[in-house]
């Protein structure tokens, strides 16, 4: 997209937001997701162990942003869907420690 100056996406403030490259703060992540038309979620083994990934999914859901799950299949990589235990810990607020959120609270 960046190489094609006539691409319609070039008119956008941020044509593509990649959280691993643009992870500044939770506020910035939420703002980028709210401005999105789609949230592409790569279903990889570490997805649900990253607080900002869960935040992105929750914000997209809250604002009616299309969520596009993409299952990544490679030898040695296997995505596992969340268990009931995961959801229980998530609801209880015990999935992540305060220390895991702290670096993102800038």
mmCIF file of C-alpha atoms in Angstrom:
data_model
loop_
_atom_site.group_PDB
_atom_site.id
_atom_site.type_symbol
_atom_site.label_atom_id
_atom_site.label_comp_id
_atom_site.label_asym_id
_atom_site.label_seq_id
_atom_site.Cartn_x
_atom_site.Cartn_y
_atom_site.Cartn_z
ATOM 1 C CA UNK A 1 0.000 0.000 0.000
ATOM 2 C CA UNK A 2 2.746 2.441 0.994
ATOM 3 C CA UNK A 3 4.535 1.957 -2.322
ATOM 4 C CA UNK A 4 1.370 2.799 -4.317
ATOM 5 C CA UNK A 5 0.697 6.490 -3.714
ATOM 6 C CA UNK A 6 -2.633 6.216 -5.584
ATOM 7 C CA UNK A 7 -4.029 3.396 -3.438
ATOM 8 C CA UNK A 8 -7.306 4.504 -1.747
ATOM 9 C CA UNK A 9 -5.923 3.448 1.651
ATOM 10 C CA UNK A 10 -3.290 6.174 1.406
ATOM 11 C CA UNK A 11 -6.023 8.669 2.302
ATOM 12 C CA UNK A 12 -6.414 7.004 5.685
ATOM 13 C CA UNK A 13 -4.559 8.294 8.721
ATOM 14 C CA UNK A 14 -3.165 4.807 9.367
ATOM 15 C CA UNK A 15 -4.002 2.396 6.527
ATOM 16 C CA UNK A 16 -2.777 -0.605 8.535
ATOM 17 C CA UNK A 17 -2.200 -0.777 12.277
ATOM 18 C CA UNK A 18 0.038 -3.632 13.387
ATOM 19 C CA UNK A 19 -0.007 -3.799 17.164
ATOM 20 C CA UNK A 20 3.396 -5.449 17.472
ATOM 21 C CA UNK A 21 4.941 -2.509 15.603
ATOM 22 C CA UNK A 22 2.780 0.321 16.949
ATOM 23 C CA UNK A 23 2.159 -0.725 20.541
ATOM 24 C CA UNK A 24 2.519 2.606 22.332
ATOM 25 C CA UNK A 25 -0.158 2.432 25.016
ATOM 26 C CA UNK A 26 -3.519 0.839 25.686
ATOM 27 C CA UNK A 27 -5.189 4.160 24.898
ATOM 28 C CA UNK A 28 -3.496 4.220 21.476
ATOM 29 C CA UNK A 29 -4.474 0.600 20.786
ATOM 30 C CA UNK A 30 -8.113 1.291 21.683
ATOM 31 C CA UNK A 31 -8.170 4.409 19.502
ATOM 32 C CA UNK A 32 -6.721 2.542 16.506
ATOM 33 C CA UNK A 33 -9.222 -0.298 16.861
ATOM 34 C CA UNK A 34 -12.157 2.151 17.144
ATOM 35 C CA UNK A 35 -11.047 3.811 13.881
ATOM 36 C CA UNK A 36 -10.796 0.463 12.080
ATOM 37 C CA UNK A 37 -13.195 -1.128 9.641
ATOM 38 C CA UNK A 38 -11.868 -4.601 10.420
ATOM 39 C CA UNK A 39 -9.783 -6.265 13.094
ATOM 40 C CA UNK A 40 -7.791 -9.186 11.713
ATOM 41 C CA UNK A 41 -6.975 -11.581 14.541
ATOM 42 C CA UNK A 42 -4.218 -14.090 13.849
ATOM 43 C CA UNK A 43 -5.118 -17.247 15.759
ATOM 44 C CA UNK A 44 -1.689 -18.194 17.082
ATOM 45 C CA UNK A 45 -0.740 -20.048 20.279
ATOM 46 C CA UNK A 46 0.118 -16.857 22.202
ATOM 47 C CA UNK A 47 -2.981 -14.847 21.276
ATOM 48 C CA UNK A 48 -4.806 -15.128 24.593
ATOM 49 C CA UNK A 49 -1.654 -14.655 26.662
ATOM 50 C CA UNK A 50 -1.270 -11.058 25.423
ATOM 51 C CA UNK A 51 -3.402 -8.511 27.283
ATOM 52 C CA UNK A 52 -3.449 -6.036 24.399
ATOM 53 C CA UNK A 53 -4.808 -8.698 22.018
ATOM 54 C CA UNK A 54 -7.766 -9.343 24.313
ATOM 55 C CA UNK A 55 -8.282 -5.607 24.624
ATOM 56 C CA UNK A 56 -8.354 -5.218 20.836
ATOM 57 C CA UNK A 57 -10.954 -7.983 20.487
ATOM 58 C CA UNK A 58 -13.103 -6.508 23.273
ATOM 59 C CA UNK A 59 -12.968 -2.987 21.805
ATOM 60 C CA UNK A 60 -13.808 -4.267 18.319
ATOM 61 C CA UNK A 61 -16.779 -6.187 19.740
ATOM 62 C CA UNK A 62 -17.926 -3.167 21.758
ATOM 63 C CA UNK A 63 -17.864 -0.836 18.736
ATOM 64 C CA UNK A 64 -19.240 -3.284 16.176
ATOM 65 C CA UNK A 65 -15.958 -3.572 14.260
ATOM 66 C CA UNK A 66 -15.751 -6.631 12.005
ATOM 67 C CA UNK A 67 -13.519 -9.285 13.576
ATOM 68 C CA UNK A 68 -11.780 -11.480 11.007
ATOM 69 C CA UNK A 69 -10.151 -14.537 12.596
ATOM 70 C CA UNK A 70 -7.325 -16.108 10.570
ATOM 71 C CA UNK A 71 -6.157 -19.547 11.639
ATOM 72 C CA UNK A 72 -2.385 -19.797 11.218
ATOM 73 C CA UNK A 73 -1.324 -23.314 10.316
ATOM 74 C CA UNK A 74 2.353 -24.228 10.283
ATOM 75 C CA UNK A 75 4.233 -27.315 11.392
ATOM 76 C CA UNK A 76 4.776 -27.172 15.129
ATOM 77 C CA UNK A 77 2.183 -24.418 15.684
ATOM 78 C CA UNK A 78 -1.256 -25.318 16.971
ATOM 79 C CA UNK A 79 -3.843 -22.787 18.091
ATOM 80 C CA UNK A 80 -5.987 -23.927 21.011
ATOM 81 C CA UNK A 81 -9.370 -22.368 21.575
ATOM 82 C CA UNK A 82 -10.006 -21.000 25.090
ATOM 83 C CA UNK A 83 -11.315 -23.364 27.736
ATOM 84 C CA UNK A 84 -14.005 -22.697 30.301
ATOM 85 C CA UNK A 85 -11.189 -22.208 32.833
ATOM 86 C CA UNK A 86 -9.784 -19.397 30.688
ATOM 87 C CA UNK A 87 -13.164 -17.640 30.591
ATOM 88 C CA UNK A 88 -13.634 -18.080 34.349
ATOM 89 C CA UNK A 89 -10.232 -16.496 35.059
ATOM 90 C CA UNK A 90 -10.968 -13.719 32.556
ATOM 91 C CA UNK A 91 -14.322 -12.908 34.216
ATOM 92 C CA UNK A 92 -12.691 -12.990 37.658
ATOM 93 C CA UNK A 93 -9.956 -10.589 36.537
ATOM 94 C CA UNK A 94 -7.234 -13.074 37.424
ATOM 95 C CA UNK A 95 -5.984 -13.872 33.924
ATOM 96 C CA UNK A 96 -3.232 -11.235 34.002
ATOM 97 C CA UNK A 97 -1.321 -9.695 36.864
ATOM 98 C CA UNK A 98 -1.082 -5.964 37.401
ATOM 99 C CA UNK A 99 2.578 -6.181 36.365
ATOM 100 C CA UNK A 100 1.578 -7.583 32.963
ATOM 101 C CA UNK A 101 -0.684 -4.580 32.288
ATOM 102 C CA UNK A 102 1.650 -1.934 33.700
ATOM 103 C CA UNK A 103 4.000 -1.545 30.671
ATOM 104 C CA UNK A 104 1.016 -0.718 28.492
ATOM 105 C CA UNK A 105 -0.498 1.950 30.732
ATOM 106 C CA UNK A 106 1.557 4.790 29.318
#
